[in-house]
Coordinates of C-alpha atoms in Angstrom, one line a residue:
Chain A
X102 CA -22.8 -5.6 21.1
X103 CA -19.4 -6.2 22.7
X104 CA -17.8 -4.0 20.0
X105 CA -19.7 -1.0 21.4
X106 CA -18.2 -1.6 24.8
X107 CA -14.8 -2.0 23.3
X108 CA -15.2 1.3 21.4
X109 CA -16.4 2.9 24.6
X110 CA -13.4 1.6 26.5
X111 CA -11.1 2.8 23.8
X112 CA -12.5 6.3 23.6
X113 CA -12.5 6.6 27.4
X114 CA -8.8 5.7 27.4
X115 CA -8.1 8.2 24.6
X116 CA -10.0 10.9 26.3
X117 CA -8.0 10.5 29.5
X118 CA -4.9 11.9 27.7
X119 CA -6.7 14.2 25.3
X120 CA -3.7 16.2 24.3
X121 CA -1.5 13.2 24.0
X122 CA -4.1 11.4 21.8
X123 CA -4.5 14.5 19.6
X124 CA -0.7 14.9 19.1
X125 CA -0.4 11.3 18.3
X126 CA -3.2 11.5 15.8
X127 CA -1.7 14.6 14.3
X128 CA 0.9 12.5 12.4
X129 CA -2.0 10.5 10.8
X130 CA -4.0 13.6 10.2
X131 CA -1.2 15.4 8.4
X132 CA -0.3 12.2 6.5
X133 CA -3.8 11.5 5.3
X134 CA -4.6 15.1 4.4
X135 CA -1.3 15.4 2.5
X136 CA -1.8 12.2 0.5
X137 CA -5.4 13.3 -0.5
X138 CA -4.4 16.9 -1.3
X139 CA -1.4 15.8 -3.4
X140 CA -3.5 13.3 -5.3
X141 CA -6.3 15.8 -5.7
X142 CA -3.9 18.4 -7.0
X143 CA -2.6 15.9 -9.5
X144 CA -6.1 15.0 -10.6
X145 CA -7.0 18.7 -10.8
X146 CA -4.1 19.4 -13.0
X147 CA -4.9 16.4 -15.2
X148 CA -8.5 17.6 -15.5
X149 CA -7.3 21.1 -16.5
X150 CA -5.0 19.6 -19.2
X151 CA -7.9 17.5 -20.5
X152 CA -10.1 20.6 -20.7
X153 CA -7.3 22.6 -22.5
X154 CA -6.8 19.8 -25.0
X155 CA -10.6 19.7 -25.5
X156 CA -10.8 23.5 -25.9
X157 CA -8.2 23.3 -28.6
X158 CA -10.6 21.0 -30.5
X159 CA -9.2 17.6 -29.9
X160 CA -6.1 16.4 -31.8
X161 CA -4.6 19.5 -33.3
X162 CA -1.4 20.5 -35.2
X163 CA -0.1 24.0 -35.8
X164 CA 1.7 24.3 -39.1
X165 CA 3.8 27.5 -39.5
X166 CA 6.4 28.7 -41.9
X167 CA 10.0 28.9 -40.6
X168 CA 13.3 30.6 -41.5
X169 CA 14.8 29.7 -44.7
X170 CA 18.1 28.0 -44.1
X171 CA 21.0 28.8 -46.4
X172 CA 24.3 27.0 -45.7
X173 CA 23.9 26.9 -41.9
X174 CA 23.2 30.6 -41.6
X175 CA 19.6 31.7 -41.2
X176 CA 18.2 34.2 -43.6
X177 CA 16.0 36.9 -42.3
X178 CA 13.1 36.1 -44.6
X179 CA 10.5 33.8 -43.3
X180 CA 8.9 31.2 -45.6
X181 CA 5.2 31.7 -45.5
X182 CA 2.7 28.9 -45.9
X183 CA -0.5 29.6 -47.7
X184 CA -4.1 28.6 -48.2
X185 CA -3.2 26.1 -50.9
X186 CA -1.0 24.2 -48.4
X187 CA -4.1 24.0 -46.2
X188 CA -6.3 22.7 -49.0
X189 CA -3.7 20.1 -49.9
X190 CA -3.2 18.8 -46.4
X191 CA -6.9 18.5 -46.0
X192 CA -7.3 16.6 -49.3
X193 CA -4.2 14.4 -49.3
X194 CA -3.2 13.5 -45.8
X195 CA -5.3 10.6 -44.6
X196 CA -6.9 11.0 -41.1
X197 CA -7.0 14.8 -41.3
X198 CA -10.5 16.1 -40.5
X199 CA -9.9 19.7 -41.6
X200 CA -7.1 22.1 -42.1
X201 CA -7.9 25.8 -41.4
X202 CA -5.8 28.7 -42.6
X203 CA -5.5 31.6 -40.1
X204 CA -4.4 35.2 -40.6
X205 CA -4.4 37.7 -37.8
X206 CA -3.7 41.3 -36.8
X207 CA -4.3 43.4 -33.7
X208 CA -6.6 46.3 -33.9
X209 CA -9.3 48.3 -32.4
X210 CA -13.0 47.7 -32.8
X211 CA -15.5 50.4 -32.1
X212 CA -19.2 50.3 -31.5
X213 CA -20.9 53.6 -30.7
X214 CA -18.7 55.3 -28.2
X215 CA -17.2 52.0 -26.9
X216 CA -13.9 50.6 -28.2
X217 CA -12.0 47.5 -27.6
X218 CA -8.6 46.3 -28.6
X219 CA -8.5 42.7 -29.7
X220 CA -7.1 40.1 -32.1
X221 CA -8.7 40.4 -35.6
X222 CA -8.5 37.0 -37.3
X223 CA -9.1 36.1 -40.8
X224 CA -10.4 32.6 -41.3
X225 CA -12.9 30.5 -43.2
X226 CA -15.6 28.2 -41.7
X227 CA -13.1 25.3 -41.5
X228 CA -11.6 27.0 -38.5
X229 CA -14.8 26.4 -36.4
X230 CA -14.6 22.7 -37.4
X231 CA -10.9 22.4 -36.3
X232 CA -11.5 24.2 -33.1
X233 CA -14.8 22.3 -32.5
X234 CA -16.3 25.7 -31.8
X235 CA -20.1 26.1 -32.2
X236 CA -21.8 29.4 -33.1
X237 CA -24.1 30.4 -30.2
X238 CA -26.3 32.8 -32.2
X239 CA -26.4 33.9 -35.8
X240 CA -24.6 32.0 -38.6
X241 CA -21.2 31.0 -40.1
X242 CA -19.8 32.9 -43.1
X243 CA -21.4 32.1 -46.5
X244 CA -19.2 30.9 -49.4
X245 CA -20.0 34.0 -51.2
X246 CA -18.8 36.2 -48.2
X247 CA -15.6 34.2 -48.0
X248 CA -14.8 34.3 -51.7
X249 CA -15.6 38.0 -52.0
X250 CA -14.0 39.2 -48.8
X251 CA -17.3 40.6 -47.5
X252 CA -17.4 43.0 -44.5
X253 CA -19.0 40.6 -42.1
X254 CA -17.8 39.5 -38.7
X255 CA -18.3 36.7 -36.2
X256 CA -17.4 37.8 -32.7
X257 CA -16.3 36.0 -29.5
X258 CA -18.3 36.1 -26.4
X259 CA -15.9 38.5 -24.7
X260 CA -16.2 41.2 -27.4
X261 CA -20.0 40.8 -27.4
X262 CA -20.0 41.5 -23.7
X263 CA -17.6 44.5 -24.0
X264 CA -19.4 46.2 -26.9
X265 CA -23.0 45.2 -26.7
X266 CA -23.6 44.2 -23.1
X267 CA -27.2 43.1 -22.8
X268 CA -28.3 44.5 -26.2
X269 CA -28.5 42.5 -29.4
X270 CA -25.3 42.1 -31.3
X271 CA -26.5 40.4 -34.5
X272 CA -27.0 42.8 -37.4
X273 CA -25.1 45.6 -35.7
X274 CA -22.4 47.4 -37.5
X275 CA -19.0 47.8 -35.8
X276 CA -16.0 49.6 -37.0
X277 CA -12.8 47.6 -37.4
X278 CA -9.7 49.8 -38.0
X279 CA -11.0 52.0 -40.7
X280 CA -14.0 50.1 -42.2
X281 CA -17.4 48.9 -41.0
X282 CA -18.4 45.3 -40.7
X283 CA -21.8 43.7 -39.8
X284 CA -22.0 41.1 -37.0
X285 CA -23.5 37.9 -38.4
X286 CA -22.6 35.5 -35.6
X287 CA -21.6 35.2 -32.0
X288 CA -19.5 32.2 -30.9
X289 CA -20.2 30.1 -27.8
X290 CA -17.9 30.9 -24.9
X291 CA -14.8 28.9 -24.7
X292 CA -12.9 30.3 -21.7
X293 CA -9.1 30.4 -21.2
X294 CA -6.6 28.5 -23.1
X295 CA -3.5 26.6 -21.9
X296 CA -1.6 29.8 -21.3
X297 CA -4.5 31.5 -19.5
X298 CA -5.5 33.8 -22.3
X299 CA -9.1 34.5 -23.0
X300 CA -10.0 32.7 -26.1
X301 CA -13.3 34.5 -26.4
X302 CA -11.5 37.9 -26.9
X303 CA -11.4 37.5 -30.7
X304 CA -13.1 38.9 -33.8
X305 CA -13.3 36.8 -37.0
X306 CA -13.5 38.1 -40.5
X307 CA -13.3 36.2 -43.8
X308 CA -9.6 35.7 -44.5
X309 CA -9.7 37.7 -47.7
X310 CA -11.2 40.7 -45.9
X311 CA -8.3 40.7 -43.4
X312 CA -5.7 40.4 -46.2
X313 CA -7.2 43.1 -48.4
X314 CA -8.1 45.6 -45.7
X315 CA -5.5 45.1 -42.9
X316 CA -2.4 43.0 -43.5
X317 CA -2.0 43.7 -47.2
X318 CA -1.1 41.2 -49.9
X319 CA 2.3 39.6 -49.9
X320 CA 3.3 39.9 -53.6
X321 CA 5.6 36.9 -53.5
X322 CA 3.0 34.7 -51.8
X323 CA -0.4 36.2 -52.2
X324 CA -2.4 33.6 -50.3
X325 CA 0.0 33.4 -47.4
X326 CA -1.3 32.8 -43.9
X327 CA 0.1 33.0 -40.4
X328 CA -0.5 29.4 -39.6
X329 CA -2.6 26.4 -40.5
X330 CA -4.4 24.6 -37.8
X331 CA -5.0 21.0 -38.6
X332 CA -7.3 18.6 -36.8
X333 CA -7.2 14.9 -37.0
X334 CA -10.1 12.5 -36.5
X335 CA -10.3 10.9 -33.1
X336 CA -8.1 7.8 -32.7
X337 CA -5.9 8.6 -35.7
X338 CA -2.2 8.0 -35.4
X339 CA -0.9 11.5 -34.8
X340 CA 2.7 10.6 -35.6
X341 CA 1.7 9.2 -38.9
X342 CA -0.2 12.3 -39.9
X343 CA 2.7 14.4 -38.9
X344 CA 5.1 12.4 -41.1
X345 CA 2.7 12.6 -44.0
X346 CA 2.2 16.3 -43.7
X347 CA 6.0 16.8 -43.5
X348 CA 6.5 14.7 -46.6
X349 CA 3.8 16.6 -48.4
X350 CA 5.1 20.1 -47.5
X351 CA 8.7 19.2 -48.3
X352 CA 7.6 18.0 -51.7
X353 CA 5.6 21.2 -52.3
X354 CA 8.5 23.4 -51.2
X355 CA 10.9 21.3 -53.2
X356 CA 13.3 20.8 -50.3
X357 CA 16.1 18.4 -51.1
X358 CA 16.4 15.1 -49.2
X359 CA 19.1 16.5 -46.8
X360 CA 17.7 20.0 -46.6
X361 CA 16.1 21.4 -43.4
X362 CA 12.4 21.8 -43.1
X363 CA 11.2 25.3 -43.9
X364 CA 8.1 24.9 -41.8
X365 CA 7.3 23.7 -38.3
X366 CA 4.6 21.3 -37.3
X367 CA 3.7 21.3 -33.6
X368 CA 1.4 18.7 -32.1
X369 CA -0.1 20.9 -29.4
X370 CA -2.2 18.4 -27.5
X371 CA 1.0 16.3 -27.2
X372 CA 2.9 19.3 -25.9
X373 CA 0.3 19.9 -23.2
X374 CA 0.2 16.2 -22.4
X375 CA 3.9 16.0 -22.0
X376 CA 3.9 19.0 -19.7
X377 CA 1.1 17.4 -17.8
X378 CA 3.1 14.2 -17.5
X379 CA 6.0 15.9 -16.0
X380 CA 3.7 17.5 -13.5
X381 CA 2.1 14.1 -12.8
X382 CA 5.4 12.6 -12.0
X383 CA 6.1 15.4 -9.6
X384 CA 2.7 15.0 -8.0
X385 CA 3.1 11.2 -7.7
X386 CA 6.5 11.9 -6.0
X387 CA 4.8 14.3 -3.5
X388 CA 2.1 11.7 -2.8
X389 CA 4.8 9.2 -2.0
X390 CA 6.5 11.6 0.3
X391 CA 3.1 12.2 2.0
X392 CA 2.6 8.5 2.5
X393 CA 6.0 8.3 4.1
X394 CA 4.7 10.8 6.6
X395 CA 1.7 8.5 7.2
X396 CA 4.2 5.7 8.1
X397 CA 6.0 8.1 10.4
X398 CA 2.6 8.9 12.0
X399 CA 2.2 5.2 12.4
X400 CA 5.4 4.9 14.3
X401 CA 4.2 7.7 16.6
X402 CA 1.1 5.6 17.2
X403 CA 3.2 2.6 18.1
X404 CA 5.3 4.6 20.4
X405 CA 2.3 6.0 22.3
X406 CA 0.6 2.6 22.4
X407 CA 3.7 1.1 24.0
X408 CA 3.7 3.9 26.6
X409 CA 0.0 3.4 27.2
X410 CA 0.5 -0.4 27.7
X411 CA 3.2 0.3 30.3
X412 CA 1.2 2.9 32.1
X413 CA -1.8 0.7 32.3
X414 CA -0.1 -2.5 33.3
X415 CA -2.0 -2.7 36.5
X416 CA -5.3 -2.2 34.6
X417 CA -4.3 -5.1 32.3
X418 CA -3.5 -7.2 35.4
X419 CA -6.9 -6.4 36.9
X420 CA -8.7 -7.2 33.7
X421 CA -6.9 -10.5 33.5
X422 CA -7.6 -11.3 37.2
X423 CA -11.4 -10.8 36.6
X424 CA -11.3 -13.1 33.6
X425 CA -10.0 -11.3 30.5
X426 CA -8.3 -13.7 28.2
X427 CA -5.1 -12.7 26.3
X428 CA -7.2 -12.3 23.2
X429 CA -9.5 -9.8 25.0
X430 CA -6.6 -7.6 26.0
X431 CA -5.2 -7.8 22.5
X432 CA -8.5 -6.8 21.0
X433 CA -8.9 -3.9 23.4
X434 CA -5.5 -2.3 22.6
X435 CA -5.8 -3.0 18.9
X436 CA -9.2 -1.3 18.8
X437 CA -7.7 1.6 20.7
X438 CA -5.0 2.0 18.1
X439 CA -7.5 1.6 15.2
X440 CA -9.8 4.2 16.7
X441 CA -6.8 6.6 17.1
X442 CA -5.8 6.1 13.5
X443 CA -9.3 5.9 12.1
X444 CA -10.2 9.1 13.8
X445 CA -7.0 10.8 12.7
X446 CA -7.7 9.6 9.1
X447 CA -11.2 11.0 9.2
X448 CA -10.0 14.4 10.5
X449 CA -7.4 14.3 7.8
X450 CA -10.0 13.7 5.1
X451 CA -12.1 16.6 6.4
X452 CA -9.0 18.9 6.4
X453 CA -8.2 17.8 2.9
X454 CA -11.7 18.5 1.7
X455 CA -11.6 21.9 3.4
X456 CA -8.2 22.7 1.9
X457 CA -9.3 21.7 -1.6
X458 CA -12.6 23.5 -1.3
X459 CA -10.9 26.7 -0.3
X460 CA -8.5 26.3 -3.1
X461 CA -11.2 25.8 -5.7
X462 CA -13.5 28.5 -4.5
X463 CA -11.3 31.2 -2.9
X464 CA -7.9 30.5 -4.3
X465 CA -6.4 29.8 -0.8
X466 CA -4.5 26.6 -0.6
X467 CA -4.5 24.4 -3.7
X468 CA -7.3 23.5 -6.0
X469 CA -7.9 20.0 -7.2
X470 CA -10.3 17.2 -7.6
X471 CA -10.9 14.7 -4.8
X472 CA -11.6 11.2 -5.9
X473 CA -13.7 9.2 -3.5
X474 CA -11.5 6.2 -4.2
X475 CA -8.5 8.0 -2.8
X476 CA -10.4 9.0 0.3
X477 CA -11.4 5.4 0.9
X478 CA -7.9 4.2 0.2
X479 CA -6.3 6.6 2.6
X480 CA -8.9 5.9 5.3
X481 CA -8.3 2.1 4.8
X482 CA -4.6 2.7 4.8
X483 CA -4.7 4.6 8.1
X484 CA -6.8 1.9 9.7
X485 CA -4.2 -0.6 8.4
X486 CA -1.5 1.5 10.0
X487 CA -3.6 1.3 13.2
X488 CA -3.6 -2.5 13.1
X489 CA 0.0 -2.8 11.9
X490 CA 1.6 -0.4 14.4
X491 CA -0.9 -1.2 17.1
X492 CA -0.4 -5.0 17.0
X493 CA 3.0 -5.2 18.7
X494 CA 2.0 -3.1 21.7
X495 CA -1.3 -5.0 22.0
X496 CA 0.5 -8.3 21.7
X497 CA 2.9 -7.2 24.4
X498 CA 0.0 -6.3 26.6
X499 CA -1.8 -9.6 26.0
X500 CA 1.4 -11.6 26.9
X501 CA 1.7 -10.1 30.3
X502 CA 1.4 -12.5 33.2
X503 CA -1.5 -11.6 35.5
X504 CA 0.5 -11.6 38.7
X505 CA 3.4 -9.6 37.3
X506 CA 0.9 -7.1 35.8
X507 CA -1.0 -6.8 39.1
X508 CA 2.1 -6.2 41.1
X509 CA 3.6 -3.7 38.6
X510 CA 4.4 -0.3 40.2
Chain B
X50 CA -19.3 -35.4 53.4
X51 CA -19.2 -33.4 50.2
X52 CA -15.9 -33.0 48.3
X53 CA -13.7 -30.2 49.3
X54 CA -13.9 -26.8 47.4
X55 CA -10.2 -26.6 47.3
X56 CA -7.8 -29.6 47.6
X57 CA -4.1 -28.8 47.6
X58 CA -1.6 -31.7 47.7
X59 CA 2.1 -31.4 47.8
X60 CA 2.0 -28.0 46.0
X61 CA 5.4 -26.6 45.4
X62 CA 6.4 -23.3 43.7
X63 CA 10.0 -22.8 42.6
X64 CA 11.4 -19.5 41.2
X65 CA 14.6 -19.4 39.3
X66 CA 16.7 -16.5 40.6
X67 CA 19.7 -16.4 38.4
X68 CA 21.7 -19.6 39.3
X69 CA 19.7 -20.3 42.4
X70 CA 16.4 -22.1 42.8
X71 CA 14.2 -20.5 45.4
X72 CA 11.4 -22.5 46.9
X73 CA 8.4 -20.2 47.6
X74 CA 6.3 -23.1 48.6
X75 CA 7.8 -26.4 49.8
X76 CA 5.0 -28.9 49.4
X77 CA 1.7 -27.8 51.0
X78 CA -1.3 -30.0 51.7
X79 CA -4.6 -28.2 52.4
X80 CA -8.3 -28.7 52.1
X81 CA -10.9 -25.9 52.3
X82 CA -14.6 -26.7 52.4
X83 CA -17.4 -24.8 50.9
X84 CA -18.6 -21.9 53.2
X85 CA -15.5 -21.5 55.2
X86 CA -13.9 -18.2 56.2
X87 CA -10.2 -18.8 56.1
X88 CA -7.5 -16.3 57.0
X89 CA -4.0 -17.0 55.6
X90 CA -1.4 -15.5 57.9
X91 CA 2.3 -15.1 57.6
X92 CA 5.1 -12.5 57.4
X93 CA 6.4 -11.4 54.1
X94 CA 8.3 -14.1 52.3
X95 CA 6.4 -16.8 54.1
X96 CA 4.7 -18.0 50.9
X97 CA 1.3 -16.8 51.7
X98 CA 1.1 -14.6 48.6
X99 CA 2.3 -17.4 46.5
X100 CA -0.4 -19.6 48.0
X101 CA -2.9 -16.9 47.2
X102 CA -1.8 -16.6 43.6
X103 CA -2.0 -20.4 43.1
X104 CA -5.5 -20.5 44.7
X105 CA -6.5 -17.5 42.5
X106 CA -5.4 -19.2 39.3
X107 CA -3.1 -16.3 38.7
X108 CA -0.1 -18.7 38.7
X109 CA 0.5 -22.4 38.3
X110 CA 2.2 -24.7 40.8
X111 CA 5.6 -26.0 39.8
X112 CA 4.8 -29.4 41.3
X113 CA 1.9 -31.1 43.1
X114 CA -1.8 -30.6 42.4
X115 CA -4.4 -28.1 43.2
X116 CA -8.1 -28.8 42.5
X117 CA -10.7 -26.1 42.6
X118 CA -14.3 -27.2 42.6
X119 CA -13.2 -30.5 41.4
X120 CA -11.1 -29.1 38.5
X121 CA -7.4 -29.9 38.4
X122 CA -5.6 -26.6 37.6
X123 CA -2.1 -27.9 36.7
X124 CA -2.8 -28.6 33.1
X125 CA -5.1 -25.7 32.1
X126 CA -4.3 -23.2 29.4
X127 CA -4.1 -19.5 30.0
X128 CA -7.6 -19.1 28.5
X129 CA -9.1 -21.8 30.7
X130 CA -7.5 -20.3 33.8
X131 CA -9.0 -16.9 32.8
X132 CA -12.4 -18.5 32.5
X133 CA -12.1 -20.1 36.0
X134 CA -11.0 -16.7 37.4
X135 CA -14.0 -15.1 35.7
X136 CA -16.6 -17.7 36.8
X137 CA -15.5 -19.0 40.1
X138 CA -13.3 -16.5 41.8
X139 CA -13.9 -12.9 43.0
X140 CA -10.8 -10.9 43.8
X141 CA -10.4 -8.1 46.3
X142 CA -7.1 -6.3 46.5
X143 CA -5.4 -4.1 49.0
X144 CA -5.3 -1.1 46.6
X145 CA -8.9 -1.7 45.4
X146 CA -7.7 -1.7 41.8
X147 CA -10.7 0.1 40.4
X148 CA -10.5 1.6 36.9
X149 CA -10.1 5.4 37.4
X150 CA -12.5 7.8 35.6
X151 CA -15.0 4.9 35.4
X152 CA -18.3 4.8 37.3
X153 CA -18.9 2.4 40.1
X154 CA -21.5 0.6 38.0
X155 CA -19.1 0.2 35.1
X156 CA -16.3 -1.0 37.4
X157 CA -18.6 -3.7 38.8
X158 CA -19.7 -4.6 35.3
X159 CA -16.1 -5.3 34.2
X160 CA -16.1 -9.1 35.0
X161 CA -19.4 -9.5 33.1
X162 CA -17.6 -8.2 30.0
X163 CA -15.5 -11.4 29.9
X164 CA -18.4 -13.7 30.9
X165 CA -21.1 -15.5 29.0
X166 CA -23.8 -13.5 30.8
X167 CA -26.1 -11.8 28.2
X168 CA -25.5 -8.0 28.0
X169 CA -29.2 -7.3 28.8
X170 CA -28.6 -8.6 32.4
X171 CA -25.4 -6.7 33.1
X172 CA -26.7 -3.5 34.4
X173 CA -29.3 -5.1 36.7
X174 CA -26.8 -7.5 38.2
X175 CA -24.2 -4.9 38.8
X176 CA -26.8 -2.7 40.5
X177 CA -27.9 -5.5 42.7
X178 CA -24.3 -6.2 43.8
X179 CA -23.7 -2.5 44.6
X180 CA -26.9 -2.5 46.6
X181 CA -25.8 -5.6 48.5
X182 CA -22.6 -3.7 49.6
X183 CA -24.7 -0.7 50.5
X184 CA -23.7 1.6 47.6
X185 CA -27.1 1.6 45.8
X186 CA -26.9 5.4 45.9
X187 CA -23.4 5.7 44.5
X188 CA -23.9 4.0 41.1
X189 CA -22.5 6.7 38.9
X190 CA -19.7 8.0 41.2
X191 CA -16.1 7.7 40.0
X192 CA -13.6 6.1 42.4
X193 CA -12.1 9.6 43.0
X194 CA -15.4 10.7 44.4
X195 CA -15.6 7.8 46.9
X196 CA -13.9 7.2 50.2
X197 CA -11.4 4.3 50.7
X198 CA -14.1 2.2 52.4
X199 CA -16.6 2.9 49.6
X200 CA -14.0 2.0 47.0
X201 CA -13.2 -1.3 48.7
X202 CA -17.0 -2.0 48.8
X203 CA -17.2 -1.3 45.0
X204 CA -14.3 -3.8 44.6
X205 CA -16.2 -6.4 46.7
X206 CA -19.4 -5.8 44.6
X207 CA -17.2 -6.4 41.5
X208 CA -15.9 -9.6 43.1
X209 CA -19.5 -10.8 43.6
X210 CA -21.0 -9.9 40.3
X211 CA -20.3 -13.2 38.6
X212 CA -21.5 -15.2 41.6
X213 CA -18.2 -16.9 42.3
X214 CA -17.8 -19.9 44.6
X215 CA -15.2 -18.0 46.6
X216 CA -13.8 -14.6 47.3
X217 CA -10.0 -14.1 47.5
X218 CA -9.1 -11.0 49.4
X219 CA -5.5 -9.9 49.5
X220 CA -4.9 -7.6 52.5
X221 CA -8.3 -6.0 51.9
X222 CA -8.0 -3.7 55.0
X223 CA -4.4 -2.8 54.5
X224 CA -5.1 0.6 53.0
X225 CA -8.0 1.4 55.3
X226 CA -8.2 2.9 58.8
X227 CA -9.4 0.7 61.6
X228 CA -13.0 1.8 61.5
X229 CA -13.5 1.3 57.8
X230 CA -11.5 -1.9 58.0
X231 CA -14.0 -3.2 60.5
X232 CA -16.8 -2.2 58.1
X233 CA -15.3 -4.2 55.3
X234 CA -14.7 -7.2 57.6
X235 CA -18.3 -7.0 58.7
X236 CA -19.3 -7.1 55.1
X237 CA -17.2 -10.2 54.6
X238 CA -18.7 -11.9 57.6
X239 CA -22.1 -11.1 56.3
X240 CA -21.3 -12.6 52.9
X241 CA -19.8 -15.6 54.6
X242 CA -23.0 -16.1 56.6
X243 CA -24.9 -16.1 53.3
X244 CA -22.7 -19.0 52.2
X245 CA -19.8 -17.5 50.3
X246 CA -16.4 -19.1 50.9
X247 CA -13.9 -16.4 51.8
X248 CA -10.2 -16.6 51.8
X249 CA -8.3 -13.7 53.3
X250 CA -4.6 -13.0 53.2
X251 CA -3.4 -10.8 55.9
X252 CA -0.5 -10.2 58.3
X253 CA -2.6 -8.5 61.0
X254 CA -3.6 -11.0 63.7
X255 CA -6.5 -8.7 64.7
X256 CA -8.0 -9.1 61.3
X257 CA -7.5 -12.9 61.2
X258 CA -9.6 -13.2 64.3
X259 CA -12.7 -12.5 62.3
X260 CA -12.2 -15.7 60.4
X261 CA -13.3 -19.2 61.4
X262 CA -10.0 -20.8 60.4
X263 CA -6.5 -19.5 60.5
X264 CA -3.7 -20.9 58.4
X265 CA -0.2 -19.8 59.2
X266 CA 2.7 -20.0 56.7
X267 CA 6.4 -19.7 57.4
X268 CA 9.3 -20.2 55.0
X269 CA 7.1 -21.7 52.3
X270 CA 5.4 -24.2 54.6
X271 CA 2.1 -24.4 56.3
X272 CA 3.0 -24.5 60.0
X273 CA -0.4 -24.1 61.8
X274 CA -4.0 -24.8 60.9
X275 CA -6.3 -23.5 63.7
X276 CA -10.0 -23.6 63.9
X277 CA -11.8 -20.7 65.6
X278 CA -15.3 -21.8 66.4
X279 CA -16.3 -18.5 67.9
X280 CA -14.8 -15.7 65.6
X281 CA -15.1 -12.1 66.7
X282 CA -17.9 -10.3 65.1
X283 CA -16.7 -7.2 63.2
X284 CA -20.1 -5.6 63.6
X285 CA -19.6 -5.5 67.4
X286 CA -16.7 -3.1 67.0
X287 CA -18.7 -0.8 64.8
X288 CA -21.0 0.6 67.3
X289 CA -18.3 2.3 69.4

């Protein structure tokens, strides 16, 4: 009841100096918008990282060969890891879900009069387990196809679109380099990876097919692969698995105790997470800077409220003469300050939503995810600033003596 | 005889001006009965404004006692004084002191905001008071759209809205031309006839003649207390 009157009084007072009220609010508007946008950008980046880690297929290691070290100088030849390494890792390292060998080459694929340049990868079915990558239509490779190096292909969604468009891909024959393969499966779309590359632009053949027909057989290491992708079960200790793999591979390569590793194990999810953490720290810092601007906005509010109290001293005197108690005056000015801040906060929220919306949909501004908690928090915080910075001017107003206030010129 | 509306005994007011103590009131004794129309006269510095502030509960006497409607004011808190101002006193000022950019109706409603009167009655009461001062057709005008006389009448309506026992008017005609001044004085006389106690502070002897009693202050003391059984009627001067 009386609150409505108080709100009406407050908005009337703020309307009288519309420009001044707006400029005062601007500090709060910018502060609130900045805090929300910064936090939203942080949350958006975090979400992206989570998606990237997920698209990798959970907790994944890349195992590659590295340069052979001889007496401090690096030899030119690269030690290759091979399919047997993959099999051993999968069998002997506890916590490992699967270890998938991977061989690749670049090449052209042709269907009818269409051609497309892509990555041609040799794998076996374990790869789909490691990547957690389901087949949309068709089937995986059969054991027989893998063992014999059959001319069958599973294609990514991008290639399907480029070569087949709306027509059926399954059962069609496409030309890869200089031989024909039959499409037996199409993978579900996976989107971009952490570096922004299209993961669906890929053609999979049985690893033996790639080795026999494209890359050729390395005579010293006939089962060599480019890398092994290893996935761990959820909740496994990744550091432990890494240590165990290192131990196993050193043993297999007969590396002496003080010798350098001739392979590299990279924990990819960790790398992404670390990068994300750095970004997070940066974002948190920005959010703090933004909250400082909120406080600065609050000081602006206090300043203008002090001016307002001085300007309206006679009004305060009159209100006191007709019966306003000090508490009534205090409430009146406090509500004015809260309305100023609350309104500024609300406008700030709207601007933040607009900014993030534009960023997400049109690439203007910055994309992100707005958490409703953050919105409530910043609105609450701006109302708190209204009370905190409005209290002193309001108290000053309420402590005026009626006669002094009435006579004030 | 009923008890006096106002009973002032040995009221003193002292201001500390640096080292010096200045007596604005040097011990005043005074009684005002219900229904009187009192003019307080005096030049500036005579103590008449101080007397007015004390009677209006805007200030507290340094010494002595002032009782309003049987209530001793000396020991009241700020909040209690505010309640007395709200319930028992209606103020009219020289400069009208209306809230700008606020309708006449809302200006008159202002004292009700701080009263116990239920909100549902506010609008009707404020309208009634505006009609009483002849502004029933100006309810939604802002002060800037009203003449000086009309503004002062809005202020008088505001003074009446809480049905106070007395109206305190501080130079109410000071900012008005003679003709509008007469109109305002006629309104006061009319209210007085209806039983309102009116206390008027002025330095114009002409204006004081409309009152039924004239108190003259000089140098912080009450030096004359004259009755005027046949006050001039302000409405007589209006016809010309």
